[in-house]
Coordinates of C-alpha atoms in Angstrom, one line a residue:
M1 CA -0.3 0.0 0.0
E2 CA 1.1 3.3 -1.0
P3 CA 0.8 6.5 1.4
I4 CA -1.4 9.0 1.2
K5 CA 0.1 12.4 -0.2
A6 CA -2.3 14.8 1.8
F7 CA -5.1 15.0 4.4
S8 CA -9.0 14.9 2.8
N9 CA -12.2 14.6 3.8
V10 CA -11.9 10.4 4.7
V11 CA -9.4 10.5 7.0
I12 CA -10.8 13.5 8.9
G13 CA -14.2 12.7 9.0
Q14 CA -13.2 9.0 10.6
F15 CA -12.0 10.8 13.8
V16 CA -15.2 12.7 13.2
L17 CA -17.4 10.1 13.6
T18 CA -15.7 8.4 16.2
R19 CA -15.9 11.6 18.5
I20 CA -13.1 12.9 19.1
P21 CA -11.4 16.1 19.3
I22 CA -9.6 16.8 16.3
K23 CA -8.4 20.2 15.0
V24 CA -6.7 20.7 11.9
Y25 CA -3.4 23.2 11.4
V26 CA -3.6 25.4 8.6
D27 CA -2.7 28.9 7.5
S28 CA -0.4 29.4 10.8
R29 CA -4.2 28.3 12.8
Y30 CA -6.1 25.4 14.2
L31 CA -9.7 25.4 12.8
T32 CA -11.9 23.5 15.2
I33 CA -14.1 20.8 12.3
T34 CA -17.3 20.7 14.5
S35 CA -19.3 18.2 13.1
T36 CA -19.2 15.9 9.3
D37 CA -20.9 18.1 8.0
D38 CA -17.4 20.7 7.4
V39 CA -16.1 18.4 5.7
Q40 CA -18.6 16.9 3.1
D41 CA -17.2 18.5 0.3
T42 CA -13.8 16.7 -1.7
F43 CA -12.5 19.4 -1.9
I44 CA -12.6 22.0 0.4
G45 CA -14.0 21.8 4.2
F46 CA -14.8 24.5 7.0
G47 CA -13.7 24.4 11.0
M48 CA -14.1 27.2 13.3
D49 CA -11.1 29.2 14.7
E50 CA -11.2 30.9 18.1
D51 CA -13.4 33.7 18.5
G52 CA -16.3 30.4 16.2
Q53 CA -16.0 31.8 13.0
M54 CA -15.6 29.2 10.4
H55 CA -13.2 29.5 7.5
R56 CA -12.9 27.3 4.7
F57 CA -9.8 25.3 3.4
D58 CA -7.7 23.2 1.4
Y59 CA -7.1 20.0 2.5
R60 CA -3.1 19.8 0.4
M61 CA -2.8 22.9 3.0
I62 CA -3.4 21.0 5.8
Q63 CA -0.1 20.9 7.9
H64 CA -0.8 18.5 10.5
L65 CA -3.6 17.4 12.6
S66 CA -4.7 18.0 16.4
V67 CA -6.2 14.6 17.6
G68 CA -8.0 14.1 20.9
P69 CA -8.3 16.1 24.2
M70 CA -4.6 16.6 24.4
G71 CA -3.8 17.8 21.0
N72 CA -1.9 14.7 19.4
V73 CA 0.3 15.9 16.7
I74 CA -0.4 13.7 13.8
D75 CA 1.1 14.2 10.6
L76 CA 1.5 12.5 7.4
D77 CA 4.2 10.6 8.4
T78 CA 2.5 9.9 12.2
Y79 CA -0.5 8.8 10.3
N80 CA 0.9 6.1 7.4
K81 CA 3.1 4.6 9.8
S82 CA -0.1 3.7 11.8
M83 CA -2.0 2.9 8.6
G84 CA 1.8 0.1 8.0
F85 CA 1.9 2.2 5.1
E86 CA 5.1 2.2 3.4
V87 CA 6.5 6.0 3.6
G88 CA 10.0 5.2 2.3
E89 CA 12.9 3.1 0.7
E90 CA 15.5 4.1 3.9
A91 CA 16.9 0.8 5.4
P92 CA 15.8 0.7 9.0
T93 CA 17.9 2.2 11.7
E94 CA 18.7 0.2 15.1
E95 CA 17.5 3.5 17.3
E96 CA 14.2 2.0 18.6
P97 CA 11.4 3.9 18.1
K98 CA 10.0 6.1 21.4
K99 CA 7.2 4.3 23.5
E100 CA 5.5 7.2 23.5
E101 CA 5.1 7.6 20.1
S102 CA 4.1 3.9 19.0
V103 CA 1.4 3.7 21.9
Q104 CA -0.3 6.7 19.7
M105 CA 0.3 5.2 16.5
T106 CA -0.8 2.2 17.8
E107 CA -3.7 3.5 19.6
I108 CA -4.7 5.9 15.7
S109 CA -4.5 2.0 13.6
K110 CA -7.3 0.9 16.1
D111 CA -9.5 4.0 15.4
V112 CA -8.7 4.2 12.5
L113 CA -9.8 0.4 11.7
K114 CA -12.8 0.6 13.7
I115 CA -14.3 3.4 12.2
K116 CA -13.8 2.4 8.9
R117 CA -16.9 0.6 8.8
E118 CA -18.3 3.1 10.7
L119 CA -18.0 5.3 8.3
I120 CA -18.9 3.2 4.9
K121 CA -22.5 3.0 6.8
Q122 CA -22.9 6.4 7.7
Q123 CA -22.3 7.3 4.0
E124 CA -25.0 4.2 2.6
K125 CA -27.1 5.1 5.0
E126 CA -26.6 9.4 4.0
L127 CA -27.4 7.9 0.1
K128 CA -30.5 5.8 1.0
D129 CA -31.8 9.5 3.5
K130 CA -31.0 11.6 0.2
E131 CA -33.2 9.5 -1.9
N132 CA -36.2 9.0 0.1
A133 CA -36.7 12.0 0.7
L134 CA -35.9 13.1 -2.7
K135 CA -39.0 10.6 -3.7
K136 CA -41.5 12.1 -1.3
E137 CA -40.8 15.8 -2.8
P138 CA -43.3 16.8 -5.4
V139 CA -42.2 17.1 -8.8
E140 CA -42.6 20.4 -9.5
E141 CA -41.2 21.7 -6.5
E142 CA -37.9 22.3 -7.7
L143 CA -37.0 25.6 -5.1
Y144 CA -33.6 26.6 -5.4
Q145 CA -32.7 25.3 -9.4
G146 CA -29.5 26.5 -8.8
E147 CA -30.2 30.2 -7.6
Y148 CA -29.5 31.4 -3.7
T149 CA -33.2 32.2 -1.9
F150 CA -31.7 34.0 0.5
G151 CA -29.1 36.3 2.6
T152 CA -26.7 37.8 5.0
G153 CA -29.4 38.5 8.1
D154 CA -32.5 36.1 6.7
I155 CA -33.5 33.7 9.3
V156 CA -33.6 29.8 8.1
K157 CA -34.1 26.4 9.2
N158 CA -32.3 23.2 8.0
I159 CA -35.3 21.2 6.5
N160 CA -32.3 18.0 5.8
P161 CA -33.6 14.5 8.2
S162 CA -30.5 13.2 7.7
C163 CA -28.5 15.9 8.9
E164 CA -28.1 16.1 12.1
H165 CA -28.5 19.2 12.8
F166 CA -32.0 18.4 11.7
G167 CA -34.2 21.4 13.2
S168 CA -31.4 24.5 13.6
I169 CA -33.0 27.9 13.3
G170 CA -30.9 30.5 12.9
V171 CA -29.3 34.1 12.0
V172 CA -27.0 34.1 8.1
K173 CA -24.0 35.3 8.7
K174 CA -21.9 34.6 5.5
I175 CA -22.5 32.8 1.7
M176 CA -19.7 31.2 -0.1
D177 CA -19.7 30.2 -3.4
L178 CA -18.3 26.2 -3.7
P179 CA -15.4 25.7 -6.0
N180 CA -15.3 25.2 -9.0
G181 CA -19.6 26.3 -9.5
I182 CA -20.9 23.1 -8.2
G183 CA -23.2 25.9 -5.4
K184 CA -23.3 27.7 -1.9
V185 CA -22.7 27.0 1.5
A186 CA -25.1 29.2 4.3
V187 CA -22.8 29.9 8.1
Y188 CA -26.2 30.6 10.3
T189 CA -25.7 30.7 13.6
V190 CA -27.6 28.7 15.5
G191 CA -30.0 30.5 17.6
N192 CA -32.5 26.9 19.3
S193 CA -31.8 24.7 21.2
G194 CA -31.7 20.6 20.1
P195 CA -30.0 17.0 20.7
T196 CA -26.8 18.5 18.8
Y197 CA -27.4 22.1 18.3
K198 CA -26.8 25.4 21.1
P199 CA -28.3 29.2 20.9
G200 CA -24.6 30.9 19.1
M201 CA -23.5 27.3 18.0
S202 CA -22.0 28.4 14.0
L203 CA -23.3 26.1 11.8
T204 CA -22.1 25.6 8.2
K205 CA -24.5 24.5 5.3
T206 CA -25.6 24.0 1.6
T207 CA -28.0 25.9 1.4
D208 CA -30.0 22.5 -0.4
Q209 CA -31.0 21.9 2.6
L210 CA -31.3 25.1 4.2
E211 CA -34.7 26.9 4.2
K212 CA -36.1 30.9 4.9
Y213 CA -38.4 30.5 8.1
D214 CA -41.0 33.0 8.6
G215 CA -41.5 31.7 12.0

């Protein structure tokens, strides 16, 4: 097996699914990944800074990850070694790896192997849920048709039943374009409470998951 050359949304999503706190270090700052929604896109991810603001980033620009409550630093070499990938052709040295590093890589390997199955199951479930939701929608109700029907300052509601933040309501703070013209995302501040969200939380969703809320 060949080692990965850059972190991807799949790798980051694996940690998120295990409820392990994870941050990405990019552009000289740490961004917290709040949910799997932040890394849905294949090319661009979203993370929250210390002030609660969401920023998008290119996965290829990630220098390392900060994993767990203790903030263990995981770079590409550490990740590849934990997965058993061949990192290089150099002959092994006689020096044994540090005990802390060995334990860390072993724990990561166990977590990653465990959540690979969970990730596949969740992706399959989400696809089925979206397919069922589309079948229930009337054919004539094509609300967006590639156009964004609300803007900054509007109150929106999450209407995607397969999203973990379904039912959240908040005020739109900003609207951002996804790369290659594939759509838009809205960042909104939550104003209500639910099992997975609370007032003041900042969420980022694609516009097809939201609708204007009139109260």
